[in-house]
Amino acid sequence: MLKGLVIVGTRPEAIKMAPLVVEMQKRKNWEVVLVSSGQHSSMLDMALSNFNLTCDHTLVERNPKESIISFTADFSKNLDAYLEKYAFDYLFVHGDTATTFSAALVGFYRGVKVIHIEAGLRTFNLESPFPEEANRQLVSRITSHHFAPTRLAYNNLIQEGIGVDTISVVGNTVIDSLRLATGSYGNSKSVLEKLLTARDFESYKSREKRIILVTCHRRENIALIMNELGLALRRIITERIDIIVILPMHINPVVRRIIKRNLEGLVGVYLIEPLDYLPFIEIMRSSYLIVTDSGGIQEEAPFLKKPVLLVRDTTERPEALEAGTVKLTGLTKTSIYRAIWNLLEHKENYQEMINATNPYGDGFASNKILDILEKNASNFSS
C-alpha cells in the first residue's frame, strides 16, 4: 500500500490536484489523505466540491489580513507537527504557490519523497511572476520526482541539472479536470440567463453580442497594470455595442477597488463574485475570447477552443505562445486594447487561434503519474 499526502492551498491547486486524488481513490494500492494548507479555504472548498471531494484536514485557519510570511510560518510549523504524527511515502505538491514551496520544504526536511506536479515551468525572471517563479525553482531542488506537463518544461529541468531519470512528461492535470467535468456540464445558457439582463441574454443568443470573460488578480499586476487593463476594457465597452464583459472579481479588496473604479456601472459590464468551477467553465465555453493574467486559463481555454489574451509581458507557458493558443497583450492600456480589438475585428486571426492545437495533453495525466510511481516505487531517491 502506497500512502500519499496531497496538499493544496488555492483554488487552482485544488482543481488541478482533484483528478489525481480521484484516481488514487479508485486504486486499491493507494491510501490518500487530502490536506488544505488554509491559504484560501473558502475558494478551495468550493472548487473541491465539484469533484465530490473534501479536505481531511485544514492546517491553518488563516486570517485574510494575515501576511503571506505569517501564513507560511504557521503552516510550516503545523505541517511539521502533522508529519511527525503521520507517515507517508509521498508528499504531492502542485505548481508554485506559497503552499507548494512551504509544504515541499517541510516534506524534504522530514524525509518524505516530494512529488512535484506541473514541474518545470519557467520565465527565468524572479520578478515575474512574483513570487511564483522563485517558488517553483526552489521546489525543483528538493523534489524526488518531477511530473512535467510538456517537453519544454522537461527541457527546462534538464538545463538546470535535474536528473533525467527523475522527470516524466505526462501532460497537465487541468485537462484531466476538464475531462472529468465534461459529464457535469449544465446548460451554459441557463447560467448566463441568471447572470445577464434579459436584453443582453437575448442579444447573446442571437449572436448580436459576444462575451469577453476577464480575470485578473496577480500580485505583480495590482495597481498600475490592473488599472491599465480597466482603462482598456472601458474603452472597448464604450466604443462597441456588440460586447458583454463578464469579470469575476478576486477576493482581494485592492483588486476590487481598482476594477470598480474603472468599470462599475458601465452598460454591458458584469462585475460578479468568484464563480464555482463548473459555472466558470460554462462561462468560458460561452465566451468569444478570454482576457486574463491567470496561469491555468492558458491551459484550460485552448481545450475549449477559446483564444486567450494574456495580460503579461512574459509567460512560464511558452508552449501556448508557440502553439498560437495564447497571445501576450503587453502591459499598457493601448496594447491591451489593440489586442482585444484585433480579435474582435479580424476573424482570420481569431480562427487561427481557436484552430491551434492544445499543447497540454490528453486528459489522462493523473493515470500516468500514478502508473509511474507504482512502477518505480522503490527507485525514487529521497
CSV table of C-alpha atoms in Angstrom, one decimal:
chain,number,residue,atom,x,y,z
A,1,MET,CA,0.0,0.0,0.0
A,2,LEU,CA,1.4,3.4,-1.0
A,3,LYS,CA,0.5,6.3,1.2
A,4,GLY,CA,0.2,9.8,-0.4
A,5,LEU,CA,-0.4,13.1,1.2
A,6,VAL,CA,-1.8,15.7,-1.2
A,7,ILE,CA,-1.5,19.3,-0.1
A,8,VAL,CA,-3.5,22.1,-1.7
A,9,GLY,CA,-3.9,25.7,-0.7
A,10,THR,CA,-5.5,27.7,-3.5
A,11,ARG,CA,-8.4,27.2,-5.9
A,12,PRO,CA,-6.2,26.4,-9.0
A,13,GLU,CA,-4.3,23.9,-6.9
A,14,ALA,CA,-7.5,22.2,-5.8
A,15,ILE,CA,-8.8,22.0,-9.4
A,16,LYS,CA,-5.6,20.6,-10.8
A,17,MET,CA,-4.9,18.1,-7.9
A,18,ALA,CA,-8.5,16.9,-7.7
A,19,PRO,CA,-8.3,14.4,-10.6
A,20,LEU,CA,-5.2,12.9,-9.1
A,21,VAL,CA,-6.9,12.4,-5.8
A,22,VAL,CA,-10.0,10.9,-7.5
A,23,GLU,CA,-7.7,8.5,-9.4
A,24,MET,CA,-5.9,7.5,-6.2
A,25,GLN,CA,-9.2,6.7,-4.5
A,26,LYS,CA,-10.1,4.4,-7.3
A,27,ARG,CA,-6.9,2.3,-6.9
A,28,LYS,CA,-6.7,-0.4,-4.3
A,29,ASN,CA,-3.0,0.0,-3.7
A,30,TRP,CA,-3.2,3.7,-2.7
A,31,GLU,CA,-4.2,5.4,0.5
A,32,VAL,CA,-4.6,9.1,0.1
A,33,VAL,CA,-5.1,12.0,2.5
A,34,LEU,CA,-6.1,15.4,1.2
A,35,VAL,CA,-4.9,18.3,3.3
A,36,SER,CA,-5.6,22.1,3.0
A,37,SER,CA,-2.9,24.5,4.0
A,38,GLY,CA,-5.6,27.1,4.7
A,39,GLN,CA,-4.2,29.6,2.2
A,40,HIS,CA,-7.6,30.2,0.5
A,41,SER,CA,-10.0,28.0,2.4
A,42,SER,CA,-13.4,29.2,1.2
A,43,MET,CA,-12.4,29.2,-2.5
A,44,LEU,CA,-10.7,25.8,-2.0
A,45,ASP,CA,-13.8,24.1,-0.6
A,46,MET,CA,-15.9,25.4,-3.4
A,47,ALA,CA,-13.6,24.0,-6.1
A,48,LEU,CA,-13.2,20.6,-4.5
A,49,SER,CA,-16.9,20.1,-4.1
A,50,ASN,CA,-17.2,19.9,-7.9
A,51,PHE,CA,-15.3,16.6,-7.7
A,52,ASN,CA,-17.1,15.4,-4.6
A,53,LEU,CA,-14.0,15.9,-2.5
A,54,THR,CA,-13.4,17.4,0.9
A,55,CYS,CA,-10.2,18.0,2.7
A,56,ASP,CA,-9.4,15.6,5.5
A,57,HIS,CA,-7.6,18.3,7.5
A,58,THR,CA,-7.0,22.0,7.4
A,59,LEU,CA,-3.7,23.0,8.9
A,60,VAL,CA,-4.2,26.8,9.3
A,61,GLU,CA,-7.3,28.9,9.8
A,62,ARG,CA,-5.9,31.9,8.0
A,63,ASN,CA,-7.0,35.4,8.8
A,64,PRO,CA,-7.5,37.2,5.5
A,65,LYS,CA,-5.4,40.2,6.8
A,66,GLU,CA,-2.5,37.9,7.7
A,67,SER,CA,0.7,38.4,5.7
A,68,ILE,CA,1.9,35.6,3.5
A,69,ILE,CA,5.0,35.4,5.6
A,70,SER,CA,3.0,34.9,8.7
A,71,PHE,CA,0.8,32.3,7.0
A,72,THR,CA,3.8,30.3,5.7
A,73,ALA,CA,5.4,30.2,9.1
A,74,ASP,CA,2.2,28.9,10.7
A,75,PHE,CA,1.6,26.4,8.0
A,76,SER,CA,5.1,25.1,8.0
A,77,LYS,CA,5.0,24.6,11.8
A,78,ASN,CA,1.7,22.8,11.7
A,79,LEU,CA,2.6,20.6,8.7
A,80,ASP,CA,5.8,19.6,10.5
A,81,ALA,CA,3.8,18.5,13.5
A,82,TYR,CA,1.4,16.6,11.3
A,83,LEU,CA,4.3,14.7,9.5
A,84,GLU,CA,5.8,13.9,12.9
A,85,LYS,CA,2.5,12.2,13.8
A,86,TYR,CA,1.6,10.5,10.5
A,87,ALA,CA,3.9,8.7,8.0
A,88,PHE,CA,3.6,9.0,4.2
A,89,ASP,CA,5.5,7.6,1.2
A,90,TYR,CA,4.9,10.6,-0.9
A,91,LEU,CA,4.0,14.3,-0.4
A,92,PHE,CA,2.3,15.7,-3.5
A,93,VAL,CA,2.6,19.5,-4.3
A,94,HIS,CA,1.5,21.4,-7.3
A,95,GLY,CA,2.9,24.3,-9.2
A,96,ASP,CA,4.3,27.4,-7.5
A,97,THR,CA,2.2,28.8,-4.6
A,98,ALA,CA,3.3,29.6,-1.0
A,99,THR,CA,1.6,26.4,0.0
A,100,THR,CA,3.7,24.5,-2.6
A,101,PHE,CA,7.1,25.8,-1.5
A,102,SER,CA,6.4,25.5,2.2
A,103,ALA,CA,5.0,22.0,2.0
A,104,ALA,CA,7.9,20.8,-0.2
A,105,LEU,CA,10.4,22.3,2.2
A,106,VAL,CA,8.9,20.7,5.3
A,107,GLY,CA,8.5,17.3,3.5
A,108,PHE,CA,12.1,17.5,2.4
A,109,TYR,CA,13.2,18.2,6.0
A,110,ARG,CA,11.1,15.3,7.2
A,111,GLY,CA,12.5,12.8,4.6
A,112,VAL,CA,9.2,12.4,2.7
A,113,LYS,CA,9.6,12.0,-1.0
A,114,VAL,CA,8.3,15.2,-2.6
A,115,ILE,CA,6.4,14.8,-5.9
A,116,HIS,CA,6.0,18.0,-7.9
A,117,ILE,CA,3.1,18.1,-10.2
A,118,GLU,CA,3.3,20.7,-13.1
A,119,ALA,CA,7.1,20.9,-12.7
A,120,GLY,CA,9.5,22.7,-14.9
A,121,LEU,CA,7.6,25.9,-15.8
A,122,ARG,CA,9.9,28.9,-16.1
A,123,THR,CA,10.1,32.5,-17.0
A,124,PHE,CA,13.7,32.8,-15.7
A,125,ASN,CA,12.7,36.1,-14.2
A,126,LEU,CA,12.3,36.0,-10.4
A,127,GLU,CA,10.3,39.2,-10.5
A,128,SER,CA,7.6,37.9,-13.0
A,129,PRO,CA,5.5,36.3,-11.8
A,130,PHE,CA,6.4,37.1,-8.2
A,131,PRO,CA,6.9,35.1,-6.0
A,132,GLU,CA,5.7,32.1,-8.1
A,133,GLU,CA,8.9,31.9,-10.3
A,134,ALA,CA,11.1,31.7,-7.2
A,135,ASN,CA,8.8,29.1,-5.6
A,136,ARG,CA,8.8,26.7,-8.5
A,137,GLN,CA,12.6,27.0,-9.0
A,138,LEU,CA,13.2,26.3,-5.3
A,139,VAL,CA,10.9,23.4,-5.2
A,140,SER,CA,12.7,21.7,-8.1
A,141,ARG,CA,15.9,21.5,-5.9
A,142,ILE,CA,14.2,19.4,-3.3
A,143,THR,CA,11.8,17.2,-5.4
A,144,SER,CA,12.2,13.5,-5.7
A,145,HIS,CA,10.2,13.2,-8.9
A,146,HIS,CA,9.1,15.9,-11.3
A,147,PHE,CA,6.0,15.5,-13.4
A,148,ALA,CA,6.3,18.0,-16.3
A,149,PRO,CA,3.3,18.9,-18.4
A,150,THR,CA,5.3,19.4,-21.6
A,151,ARG,CA,8.6,18.6,-23.3
A,152,LEU,CA,9.6,22.2,-22.9
A,153,ALA,CA,9.1,22.0,-19.1
A,154,TYR,CA,11.2,18.8,-19.2
A,155,ASN,CA,14.0,20.6,-21.1
A,156,ASN,CA,14.0,23.4,-18.5
A,157,LEU,CA,14.6,21.0,-15.7
A,158,ILE,CA,17.3,19.2,-17.7
A,159,GLN,CA,19.1,22.5,-18.3
A,160,GLU,CA,19.1,23.1,-14.5
A,161,GLY,CA,20.9,19.9,-13.9
A,162,ILE,CA,17.9,17.8,-12.7
A,163,GLY,CA,18.4,14.1,-13.2
A,164,VAL,CA,16.7,12.8,-16.4
A,165,ASP,CA,15.5,9.7,-14.5
A,166,THR,CA,13.5,11.8,-12.1
A,167,ILE,CA,11.5,13.7,-14.7
A,168,SER,CA,8.4,12.4,-16.6
A,169,VAL,CA,6.3,14.3,-19.2
A,170,VAL,CA,2.7,13.5,-18.6
A,171,GLY,CA,0.6,16.4,-19.7
A,172,ASN,CA,-1.3,18.8,-17.4
A,173,THR,CA,-3.8,17.6,-14.9
A,174,VAL,CA,-6.0,20.6,-15.5
A,175,ILE,CA,-7.1,18.8,-18.8
A,176,ASP,CA,-8.0,15.8,-16.6
A,177,SER,CA,-10.2,18.1,-14.6
A,178,LEU,CA,-11.9,19.4,-17.7
A,179,ARG,CA,-12.4,15.9,-19.0
A,180,LEU,CA,-14.0,14.8,-15.6
A,181,ALA,CA,-16.2,17.9,-15.6
A,182,THR,CA,-17.5,17.3,-19.1
A,183,GLY,CA,-20.2,14.9,-17.8
A,184,SER,CA,-21.2,17.5,-15.2
A,185,TYR,CA,-21.7,20.4,-17.6
A,186,GLY,CA,-25.0,22.0,-17.4
A,187,ASN,CA,-26.6,24.2,-20.0
A,188,SER,CA,-24.4,27.3,-20.3
A,189,LYS,CA,-27.4,29.4,-21.3
A,190,SER,CA,-29.0,28.7,-18.0
A,191,VAL,CA,-26.0,30.1,-16.2
A,192,LEU,CA,-26.0,33.2,-18.4
A,193,GLU,CA,-29.7,33.6,-18.2
A,194,LYS,CA,-29.4,34.1,-14.5
A,195,LEU,CA,-26.4,36.4,-14.8
A,196,LEU,CA,-27.3,38.7,-17.7
A,197,THR,CA,-30.1,41.1,-18.2
A,198,ALA,CA,-32.9,39.8,-20.4
A,199,ARG,CA,-31.9,42.2,-23.2
A,200,ASP,CA,-28.2,41.1,-23.1
A,201,PHE,CA,-29.2,37.4,-22.8
A,202,GLU,CA,-31.3,37.7,-25.9
A,203,SER,CA,-28.6,39.6,-27.7
A,204,TYR,CA,-26.1,36.8,-26.8
A,205,LYS,CA,-28.5,34.1,-28.0
A,206,SER,CA,-29.0,35.9,-31.3
A,207,ARG,CA,-25.2,36.4,-31.6
A,208,GLU,CA,-25.7,40.2,-31.7
A,209,LYS,CA,-23.3,40.4,-28.7
A,210,ARG,CA,-20.1,38.5,-27.9
A,211,ILE,CA,-18.9,37.8,-24.4
A,212,ILE,CA,-15.4,38.7,-23.2
A,213,LEU,CA,-14.5,36.9,-20.0
A,214,VAL,CA,-11.9,38.7,-17.9
A,215,THR,CA,-9.9,37.5,-14.9
A,216,CYS,CA,-7.1,39.4,-13.3
A,217,HIS,CA,-5.5,39.0,-9.9
A,218,ARG,CA,-1.8,38.5,-10.0
A,219,ARG,CA,0.2,40.4,-7.3
A,220,GLU,CA,2.6,42.0,-9.8
A,221,ASN,CA,-0.4,43.3,-11.8
A,222,ILE,CA,-2.2,45.0,-8.9
A,223,ALA,CA,-2.3,48.8,-9.2
A,224,LEU,CA,-0.6,50.1,-12.3
A,225,ILE,CA,-1.2,47.2,-14.7
A,226,MET,CA,-4.6,46.3,-13.5
A,227,ASN,CA,-5.6,50.0,-13.9
A,228,GLU,CA,-4.3,49.8,-17.5
A,229,LEU,CA,-6.5,46.8,-18.1
A,230,GLY,CA,-9.5,48.5,-16.7
A,231,LEU,CA,-9.0,51.5,-18.9
A,232,ALA,CA,-8.6,49.3,-22.0
A,233,LEU,CA,-11.8,47.5,-21.2
A,234,ARG,CA,-13.6,50.7,-20.5
A,235,ARG,CA,-12.6,52.0,-24.0
A,236,ILE,CA,-13.7,48.7,-25.6
A,237,ILE,CA,-17.1,48.6,-23.9
A,238,THR,CA,-17.9,52.3,-24.6
A,239,GLU,CA,-16.9,52.1,-28.2
A,240,ARG,CA,-18.8,49.0,-29.1
A,241,ILE,CA,-22.4,47.9,-28.7
A,242,ASP,CA,-21.7,44.2,-29.5
A,243,ILE,CA,-19.7,43.3,-26.4
A,244,ILE,CA,-20.5,42.0,-23.0
A,245,VAL,CA,-17.8,41.9,-20.4
A,246,ILE,CA,-18.0,39.4,-17.5
A,247,LEU,CA,-15.5,39.8,-14.8
A,248,PRO,CA,-15.5,37.6,-11.7
A,249,MET,CA,-13.7,39.8,-9.1
A,250,HIS,CA,-11.0,38.3,-7.0
A,251,ILE,CA,-11.5,38.5,-3.2
A,252,ASN,CA,-8.5,40.8,-2.8
A,253,PRO,CA,-10.0,44.2,-1.8
A,254,VAL,CA,-7.3,46.2,-3.6
A,255,VAL,CA,-8.1,44.3,-6.8
A,256,ARG,CA,-11.8,45.0,-6.4
A,257,ARG,CA,-11.3,48.7,-5.7
A,258,ILE,CA,-9.3,49.2,-8.9
A,259,ILE,CA,-11.8,47.2,-11.0
A,260,LYS,CA,-14.8,49.0,-9.7
A,261,ARG,CA,-13.2,52.4,-10.2
A,262,ASN,CA,-12.8,51.8,-13.9
A,263,LEU,CA,-15.8,49.6,-14.8
A,264,GLU,CA,-18.6,49.7,-12.2
A,265,GLY,CA,-21.9,51.0,-13.7
A,266,LEU,CA,-20.9,50.6,-17.4
A,267,VAL,CA,-23.7,49.1,-19.5
A,268,GLY,CA,-22.7,45.6,-20.6
A,269,VAL,CA,-20.2,45.1,-17.8
A,270,TYR,CA,-20.9,42.4,-15.2
A,271,LEU,CA,-18.7,42.6,-12.1
A,272,ILE,CA,-19.6,39.4,-10.3
A,273,GLU,CA,-18.4,37.3,-7.3
A,274,PRO,CA,-16.0,34.4,-7.9
A,275,LEU,CA,-17.7,31.6,-9.7
A,276,ASP,CA,-17.7,27.9,-8.8
A,277,TYR,CA,-15.7,25.7,-11.1
A,278,LEU,CA,-18.5,24.3,-13.2
A,279,PRO,CA,-20.3,27.6,-13.8
A,280,PHE,CA,-16.9,29.2,-14.6
A,281,ILE,CA,-16.2,26.5,-17.2
A,282,GLU,CA,-19.7,27.1,-18.7
A,283,ILE,CA,-19.0,30.8,-18.9
A,284,MET,CA,-15.7,30.0,-20.6
A,285,ARG,CA,-17.5,27.8,-23.1
A,286,SER,CA,-19.9,30.7,-23.9
A,287,SER,CA,-17.2,33.3,-24.3
A,288,TYR,CA,-15.9,34.6,-27.5
A,289,LEU,CA,-12.4,35.3,-26.0
A,290,ILE,CA,-10.8,35.4,-22.6
A,291,VAL,CA,-8.6,38.2,-21.2
A,292,THR,CA,-6.6,37.1,-18.2
A,293,ASP,CA,-3.3,37.1,-16.3
A,294,SER,CA,-4.0,33.5,-15.0
A,295,GLY,CA,-1.7,30.6,-15.5
A,296,GLY,CA,-4.3,27.8,-15.5
A,297,ILE,CA,-6.6,29.5,-18.0
A,298,GLN,CA,-3.8,29.4,-20.5
A,299,GLU,CA,-4.1,25.6,-20.4
A,300,GLU,CA,-7.9,25.3,-20.0
A,301,ALA,CA,-9.2,27.7,-22.6
A,302,PRO,CA,-7.4,26.0,-25.6
A,303,PHE,CA,-9.1,22.7,-24.7
A,304,LEU,CA,-12.4,24.6,-25.0
A,305,LYS,CA,-11.3,26.3,-28.2
A,306,LYS,CA,-11.2,29.8,-26.8
A,307,PRO,CA,-8.4,32.4,-27.6
A,308,VAL,CA,-6.5,33.7,-24.6
A,309,LEU,CA,-5.1,37.2,-24.4
A,310,LEU,CA,-2.6,37.2,-21.6
A,311,VAL,CA,-2.1,40.5,-19.7
A,312,ARG,CA,1.5,40.0,-19.1
A,313,ASP,CA,4.8,40.6,-20.9
A,314,THR,CA,6.1,37.1,-20.4
A,315,THR,CA,4.7,33.6,-19.5
A,316,GLU,CA,6.1,30.4,-18.0
A,317,ARG,CA,4.0,28.6,-20.5
A,318,PRO,CA,5.7,29.5,-23.8
A,319,GLU,CA,4.3,26.3,-25.4
A,320,ALA,CA,0.9,28.1,-25.6
A,321,LEU,CA,2.6,31.1,-27.4
A,322,GLU,CA,4.3,28.7,-29.8
A,323,ALA,CA,1.1,26.7,-30.5
A,324,GLY,CA,-0.8,30.0,-31.1
A,325,THR,CA,-3.5,29.4,-28.4
A,326,VAL,CA,-2.3,32.4,-26.3
A,327,LYS,CA,-1.1,35.9,-27.2
A,328,LEU,CA,0.6,38.4,-24.9
A,329,THR,CA,-1.1,41.8,-24.7
A,330,GLY,CA,1.7,43.8,-23.2
A,331,LEU,CA,1.0,46.0,-20.1
A,332,THR,CA,-0.3,49.3,-21.4
A,333,LYS,CA,-3.9,50.3,-21.9
A,334,THR,CA,-3.2,50.8,-25.6
A,335,SER,CA,-1.5,47.5,-26.2
A,336,ILE,CA,-4.3,45.6,-24.3
A,337,TYR,CA,-7.0,47.5,-26.3
A,338,ARG,CA,-5.3,46.7,-29.6
A,339,ALA,CA,-5.0,43.0,-28.8
A,340,ILE,CA,-8.7,42.7,-27.9
A,341,TRP,CA,-9.7,44.8,-31.0
A,342,ASN,CA,-7.6,42.7,-33.2
A,343,LEU,CA,-9.5,39.5,-32.4
A,344,LEU,CA,-12.9,41.2,-32.5
A,345,GLU,CA,-12.3,42.7,-35.9
A,346,HIS,CA,-10.2,40.1,-37.7
A,347,LYS,CA,-11.9,36.8,-38.0
A,348,GLU,CA,-8.9,35.2,-39.7
A,349,ASN,CA,-6.7,35.9,-36.6
A,350,TYR,CA,-9.5,34.6,-34.3
A,351,GLN,CA,-9.9,31.4,-36.3
A,352,GLU,CA,-6.2,30.8,-36.3
A,353,MET,CA,-6.1,30.8,-32.5
A,354,ILE,CA,-9.1,28.6,-32.0
A,355,ASN,CA,-7.9,26.1,-34.5
A,356,ALA,CA,-4.5,25.8,-32.9
A,357,THR,CA,-3.6,22.5,-31.2
A,358,ASN,CA,-3.7,22.5,-27.4
A,359,PRO,CA,-0.2,21.5,-26.2
A,360,TYR,CA,-1.2,20.3,-22.7
A,361,GLY,CA,-2.1,16.7,-23.1
A,362,ASP,CA,-4.9,14.2,-23.5
A,363,GLY,CA,-6.7,14.4,-20.1
A,364,PHE,CA,-5.1,11.3,-18.5
A,365,ALA,CA,-2.1,12.8,-16.8
A,366,SER,CA,-3.2,11.6,-13.4
A,367,ASN,CA,-3.3,8.0,-14.6
A,368,LYS,CA,0.2,8.3,-16.0
A,369,ILE,CA,1.6,9.9,-12.8
A,370,LEU,CA,0.3,7.0,-10.6
A,371,ASP,CA,1.4,4.4,-13.1
A,372,ILE,CA,4.9,5.8,-13.0
A,373,LEU,CA,5.0,6.0,-9.2
A,374,GLU,CA,3.7,2.4,-8.8
A,375,LYS,CA,6.2,1.1,-11.3
A,376,ASN,CA,9.2,2.8,-9.7
A,377,ALA,CA,8.1,2.9,-6.1
A,378,SER,CA,11.4,1.5,-4.8
A,379,ASN,CA,13.6,3.5,-7.1
A,380,PHE,CA,13.0,7.2,-6.3
A,381,SER,CA,15.6,8.7,-4.0
A,382,SER,CA,14.7,10.9,-1.1
